[in-house]
Amino acid sequence: MTKGLPALIDELITYGLDNRLIAPADRVLCINRLLEVFGEDEYEPSGVSSYRSVSEILTDLTDIAVSKGLTEDTTERRDLFDTKLMGLITPMPSVVIEAFEKDRAVSPKQATDKYYAFSKATNYIRCDRIAKDEKWITPSEYGDIEITINLSKPEKDPRDIAKAGTVKSSSYPKCLLCAENEGYAGHIGHPARQNHRIIPLSLAGEQYYLQYSPYVYYNEHCIVFNEKHIPMVINRGTFEKLLDFTEQFPHYTVGSNADLPIVGGSILSHDHFQGGAYSFPMAKAQVERSFELPAYKGLKAGIVKWPMSVIRLTGEDKEQIINASEFILDKWRKYTDEEAYIFAETDGVPHNTITPIARRRGEEYEMDLVLRNNITTDECPMGLYHPHNEYHHIKKENIGLIEVQGLAILPARLKTELKDLKEAMLEGKDIRSIETIAKHADWVEEWKGKLKGHEGDEAFLDKLIRDEVGHYFVRILACAGVYKRDEKGAEAFMRFIESLGKDC
């Protein structure tokens, strides 16, 4: 039986007290704030002293709001309302920052552990939705590749889409990463952030902020964004800031999306990095060919065994890593190899850039430099070094920082499509005749022979489909690699490496 409003308020207050979002002295004030939102003047304590998950509490409270006409019953409207409720029991920024710095004085890990737990407790990170994401691991010649089908971003309700068309456009905040999102009420098309708190950081003398991604694609998925709304750029300062971050938080890896369209991330308009307490598959990949950079003695350099084209630099001297990274970036920006179809620019439009990732290995610093090129052709209008057309039924979006490192983020539609595909195969149906999954038919032809002897085995088919998705993702990564994993590609890669030695 659904609880009444007083019991739900008491339940949320108990949750806030137990998770240290509010103190006992805040109790009455917070109750009155919640009553005000619901337009209630009367309140009798219910005696409730336990609580369920915060998502369950908020669902019931929002149901009451819908019944009272305080909000509409769409996902986006409900999100706006329940975030408003959580904002009423979320501490002020000064309190959160003070707690973070106090913990940081003990250890950086304690600070991030507690800040991450806080971000989940406020429901800024919606754990109930993230739990719906589907995840699995596929072995490959490059190591284990990680696959996720992202289900944590709610699908748009047609009513919200229609409403968005009538909402007056706003330039405040300028984007979803701006510091001005902290505490922002949001609107259709822009999520509410009353329960959002950010931590100020100084990186290489510049002001940045730390927050966690509300979608958490991996453990402690953090975003580090510039105080200013300025475009993404990869330069010496990028390498300095990434390594500075790993000095301050040595238990975190951190990287930057590239700064050009097609090979960059979804937000190029705001300078930011992404990191977290996570060891990506690429970080576990080994150097398959070492080489020397004569001007950077004591630095280990090599080509990583990976579907994409990766140079790894390792050493104890941070300045050497920065200098060598800048040198390779500058060389790559200007590098053209017509035989390998690599052009630094066409008609004055630059194509070469780098996706950098920094981490610590004990006392050593490590920088992975992933070579990128965003040239397009008539045959590949979305990008020559981009998922090719034959893979678009699995993924056609850009290969950004997270996926570069071997963690696939696949579209939510695949959950239903792969389920329908499995059922069709078990029932012996013609896949090409089923509109929703016909696009997967050619792909299935490649591997359905592996089912021989396992016909009708649902568990075997389920694993086979997942493994084949993983194998396809490896091929998608290879599409994004500027040097292919064959003899000709290896020779071309070495031509670039040799050019470094000549100019070093």
mmCIF file of N, CA and C in Angstrom, residues 37 41 109 185 191 218 220 263 305 337 363 367 399 455 473 502:
data_model
loop_
_atom_site.group_PDB
_atom_site.id
_atom_site.type_symbol
_atom_site.label_atom_id
_atom_site.label_comp_id
_atom_site.label_asym_id
_atom_site.label_seq_id
_atom_site.Cartn_x
_atom_site.Cartn_y
_atom_site.Cartn_z
ATOM 1 N N VAL A 37 6.796 22.569 -1.103
ATOM 2 C CA VAL A 37 6.781 22.097 -2.494
ATOM 3 C C VAL A 37 5.459 21.414 -2.817
ATOM 4 N N ASP A 41 0.083 22.605 4.377
ATOM 5 C CA ASP A 41 0.291 23.426 5.580
ATOM 6 C C ASP A 41 0.339 22.591 6.847
ATOM 7 N N LYS A 109 42.484 9.377 -2.077
ATOM 8 C CA LYS A 109 41.528 8.292 -2.295
ATOM 9 C C LYS A 109 40.350 8.413 -1.344
ATOM 10 N N ALA A 185 17.801 24.593 -11.761
ATOM 11 C CA ALA A 185 16.507 23.903 -11.707
ATOM 12 C C ALA A 185 16.213 23.093 -12.959
ATOM 13 N N PRO A 191 18.661 18.934 -17.979
ATOM 14 C CA PRO A 191 18.382 18.263 -16.704
ATOM 15 C C PRO A 191 18.527 19.164 -15.490
ATOM 16 N N TYR A 218 31.818 3.655 -16.027
ATOM 17 C CA TYR A 218 32.780 2.777 -15.359
ATOM 18 C C TYR A 218 32.978 3.306 -13.941
ATOM 19 N N GLU A 220 33.679 5.126 -10.732
ATOM 20 C CA GLU A 220 34.078 6.493 -10.377
ATOM 21 C C GLU A 220 34.396 7.326 -11.618
ATOM 22 N N VAL A 263 36.420 12.620 -34.592
ATOM 23 C CA VAL A 263 37.281 11.839 -33.695
ATOM 24 C C VAL A 263 37.237 12.378 -32.263
ATOM 25 N N LYS A 305 50.240 -2.817 -28.504
ATOM 26 C CA LYS A 305 49.472 -3.809 -29.246
ATOM 27 C C LYS A 305 47.993 -3.534 -28.999
ATOM 28 N N ASP A 337 51.333 11.338 -45.090
ATOM 29 C CA ASP A 337 51.865 10.134 -45.743
ATOM 30 C C ASP A 337 50.808 9.696 -46.750
ATOM 31 N N GLU A 363 55.899 4.882 -9.238
ATOM 32 C CA GLU A 363 56.567 6.185 -9.276
ATOM 33 C C GLU A 363 56.649 6.750 -10.685
ATOM 34 N N MET A 367 51.935 8.058 -20.388
ATOM 35 C CA MET A 367 51.061 8.794 -21.302
ATOM 36 C C MET A 367 50.855 7.955 -22.558
ATOM 37 N N ILE A 399 34.005 7.302 -32.107
ATOM 38 C CA ILE A 399 34.818 6.556 -31.145
ATOM 39 C C ILE A 399 35.557 7.578 -30.288
ATOM 40 N N GLU A 455 22.343 -26.213 -32.022
ATOM 41 C CA GLU A 455 21.043 -25.697 -32.427
ATOM 42 C C GLU A 455 20.039 -25.839 -31.274
ATOM 43 N N PHE A 473 33.161 -5.059 -32.237
ATOM 44 C CA PHE A 473 33.654 -3.803 -31.665
ATOM 45 C C PHE A 473 35.162 -3.673 -31.865
ATOM 46 N N LYS A 502 64.382 11.261 -36.610
ATOM 47 C CA LYS A 502 65.165 12.156 -37.449
ATOM 48 C C LYS A 502 65.098 13.605 -36.949
#
